[in-house]
Amino acid sequence: MMNSPYKIGNQGMTSQAPYGYPYPAYPVPTMGMGANNPPVSSGAPTPTGGLQTGVNVPGQLPMEQSYIENILRLNLGKMATIYMTYENNSQWNAKIFKGKLEAAGRDHIIISDPATGMRYLLLMVNLDYITFDEELNYMYPYTGGVGPRR
């Protein structure tokens, strides 16, 4: 990773990941990034001969990645059935929520029940899977249709 302004995951670590967490972390900006040190990354070639990844380029939107929260954001307003599991719960171990998808973040989903108006804030850590009764949007409209294909 030559001259990269981002430290990704556990690169440069000589022993185990911090706190025993074996998965890579989200990109973290490092010191030294400025006008004299433009972002340099590796990835897919671009028409200008450069390389394009999820690194932000000044004047352009960042490239979206296919994470659950991004897919959910593309489908706000649709009815969803969300299957959740709650370990060590004596009353119920699994629960199903149905409602209109209102918002999604890295660690949560917000849905509302159209019949009652009740809103639910659900944690991603308990998510098993989600079903929809209609076709999903999976293309990133602000990148000119560039994104995962079906």
Short mmCIF file of C-alpha atoms in Angstrom, two decimals:
data_model
loop_
_atom_site.label_atom_id
_atom_site.label_comp_id
_atom_site.label_asym_id
_atom_site.label_seq_id
_atom_site.Cartn_x
_atom_site.Cartn_y
_atom_site.Cartn_z
CA MET A 1 0.00 0.00 0.00
CA MET A 2 2.32 2.68 -1.22
CA ASN A 3 1.68 6.19 0.11
CA SER A 4 -1.88 5.33 1.15
CA PRO A 5 -3.53 7.91 3.44
CA TYR A 6 -5.64 5.15 4.95
CA LYS A 7 -4.70 2.40 7.33
CA ILE A 8 -7.08 -0.47 6.63
CA GLY A 9 -7.75 -3.25 9.08
CA ASN A 10 -4.83 -4.69 10.97
CA GLN A 11 -2.04 -3.75 8.56
CA GLY A 12 1.25 -3.04 10.22
CA MET A 13 0.34 -4.97 13.36
CA THR A 14 2.90 -7.50 14.43
CA SER A 15 0.69 -9.55 16.72
CA GLN A 16 -3.01 -10.22 17.03
CA ALA A 17 -5.78 -7.78 16.16
CA PRO A 18 -6.73 -5.33 18.92
CA TYR A 19 -8.98 -6.79 21.62
CA GLY A 20 -8.92 -10.18 19.88
CA TYR A 21 -11.18 -8.95 17.04
CA PRO A 22 -9.94 -10.81 13.92
CA TYR A 23 -11.83 -8.85 11.25
CA PRO A 24 -10.51 -5.83 9.32
CA ALA A 25 -11.64 -2.40 10.42
CA TYR A 26 -13.14 0.34 8.29
CA PRO A 27 -10.57 2.65 6.65
CA VAL A 28 -9.06 5.11 9.11
CA PRO A 29 -7.39 8.33 7.89
CA THR A 30 -3.76 8.59 8.98
CA MET A 31 -1.59 11.65 9.60
CA GLY A 32 0.24 13.29 6.75
CA MET A 33 -2.70 13.57 4.35
CA GLY A 34 -2.86 17.01 2.80
CA ALA A 35 -2.37 19.00 -0.38
CA ASN A 36 1.11 17.53 -0.88
CA ASN A 37 -0.02 13.96 -0.20
CA PRO A 38 -3.03 13.14 -2.43
CA PRO A 39 -4.82 9.82 -1.88
CA VAL A 40 -3.19 6.90 -3.68
CA SER A 41 -4.89 3.54 -3.74
CA SER A 42 -5.03 0.25 -5.53
CA GLY A 43 -8.05 -1.19 -7.29
CA ALA A 44 -9.75 -1.16 -10.69
CA PRO A 45 -8.19 0.90 -13.50
CA THR A 46 -10.07 4.03 -14.56
CA PRO A 47 -10.25 5.49 -18.09
CA THR A 48 -7.59 8.07 -17.15
CA GLY A 49 -5.13 5.35 -16.18
CA GLY A 50 -5.56 5.85 -12.43
CA LEU A 51 -7.00 3.41 -9.97
CA GLN A 52 -10.40 3.60 -8.30
CA THR A 53 -11.49 2.12 -4.98
CA GLY A 54 -13.57 3.30 -2.03
CA VAL A 55 -11.06 6.09 -1.31
CA ASN A 56 -12.53 9.58 -1.67
CA VAL A 57 -11.24 11.67 -4.56
CA PRO A 58 -11.69 15.44 -4.16
CA GLY A 59 -14.73 16.68 -6.13
CA GLN A 60 -16.26 13.20 -6.49
CA LEU A 61 -18.66 11.15 -4.39
CA PRO A 62 -17.17 8.10 -2.68
CA MET A 63 -17.78 4.75 -4.36
CA GLU A 64 -20.46 2.84 -2.47
CA GLN A 65 -19.83 -0.71 -1.35
CA SER A 66 -22.32 -3.53 -1.07
CA TYR A 67 -22.95 -3.50 2.67
CA ILE A 68 -26.36 -4.37 4.12
CA GLU A 69 -27.05 -0.82 5.29
CA ASN A 70 -26.34 0.58 1.80
CA ILE A 71 -28.69 -1.93 0.17
CA LEU A 72 -31.39 -1.11 2.72
CA ARG A 73 -30.96 2.64 2.10
CA LEU A 74 -31.62 2.04 -1.61
CA ASN A 75 -34.94 0.43 -0.64
CA LEU A 76 -36.37 2.88 1.90
CA GLY A 77 -40.17 2.99 1.92
CA LYS A 78 -40.61 -0.68 0.96
CA MET A 79 -42.35 -3.22 3.16
CA ALA A 80 -39.89 -5.61 4.80
CA THR A 81 -40.09 -8.72 6.97
CA ILE A 82 -37.14 -8.78 9.35
CA TYR A 83 -36.10 -11.98 11.12
CA MET A 84 -34.18 -11.43 14.36
CA THR A 85 -32.64 -13.79 16.94
CA TYR A 86 -32.16 -12.86 20.59
CA GLU A 87 -29.88 -15.27 22.44
CA ASN A 88 -30.43 -16.17 26.09
CA ASN A 89 -33.97 -14.78 26.10
CA SER A 90 -36.34 -16.87 28.21
CA GLN A 91 -39.56 -15.45 26.64
CA TRP A 92 -38.63 -15.60 22.94
CA ASN A 93 -35.48 -16.54 21.13
CA ALA A 94 -36.53 -15.42 17.65
CA LYS A 95 -38.89 -12.65 16.57
CA ILE A 96 -40.28 -11.45 13.23
CA PHE A 97 -40.92 -7.76 12.54
CA LYS A 98 -42.93 -6.48 9.58
CA GLY A 99 -43.07 -2.87 8.52
CA LYS A 100 -42.12 -0.07 6.19
CA LEU A 101 -38.37 0.48 5.98
CA GLU A 102 -37.74 3.99 7.33
CA ALA A 103 -33.96 4.16 7.85
CA ALA A 104 -30.83 2.01 8.07
CA GLY A 105 -27.44 2.63 9.59
CA ARG A 106 -24.29 0.64 10.18
CA ASP A 107 -25.72 -0.91 13.35
CA HIS A 108 -29.50 -0.42 13.17
CA ILE A 109 -32.69 -0.56 11.11
CA ILE A 110 -35.81 1.54 11.71
CA ILE A 111 -39.19 0.28 10.49
CA SER A 112 -42.74 1.46 11.10
CA ASP A 113 -45.98 -0.50 11.26
CA PRO A 114 -48.39 1.25 8.86
CA ALA A 115 -51.45 0.00 10.75
CA THR A 116 -50.46 1.28 14.20
CA GLY A 117 -47.77 3.89 13.41
CA MET A 118 -45.48 2.13 15.91
CA ARG A 119 -41.79 2.50 15.04
CA TYR A 120 -39.15 -0.12 15.81
CA LEU A 121 -35.40 0.45 16.19
CA LEU A 122 -33.79 -2.93 15.51
CA LEU A 123 -30.11 -3.70 16.08
CA MET A 124 -28.13 -5.29 13.23
CA VAL A 125 -26.33 -7.53 15.72
CA ASN A 126 -29.60 -9.52 16.09
CA LEU A 127 -30.41 -9.62 12.35
CA ASP A 128 -30.72 -13.01 10.68
CA TYR A 129 -32.19 -11.99 7.32
CA ILE A 130 -34.73 -9.73 5.61
CA THR A 131 -37.35 -10.51 2.97
CA PHE A 132 -39.22 -8.12 0.67
CA ASP A 133 -42.43 -8.73 -1.28
CA GLU A 134 -41.20 -6.66 -4.24
CA GLU A 135 -38.08 -6.25 -6.35
CA LEU A 136 -35.11 -4.61 -4.65
CA ASN A 137 -33.10 -1.64 -5.87
CA TYR A 138 -29.48 -2.70 -6.00
CA MET A 139 -27.87 -0.16 -8.35
CA TYR A 140 -26.20 2.94 -7.01
CA PRO A 141 -27.97 5.83 -8.80
CA TYR A 142 -25.38 8.52 -7.93
CA THR A 143 -22.48 6.58 -9.50
CA GLY A 144 -24.00 6.50 -12.98
CA GLY A 145 -25.36 2.97 -12.55
CA VAL A 146 -21.95 1.60 -11.58
CA GLY A 147 -22.33 -0.99 -8.88
CA PRO A 148 -23.03 -4.64 -8.25
CA ARG A 149 -24.91 -6.37 -11.06
CA ARG A 150 -27.57 -9.02 -10.64
#
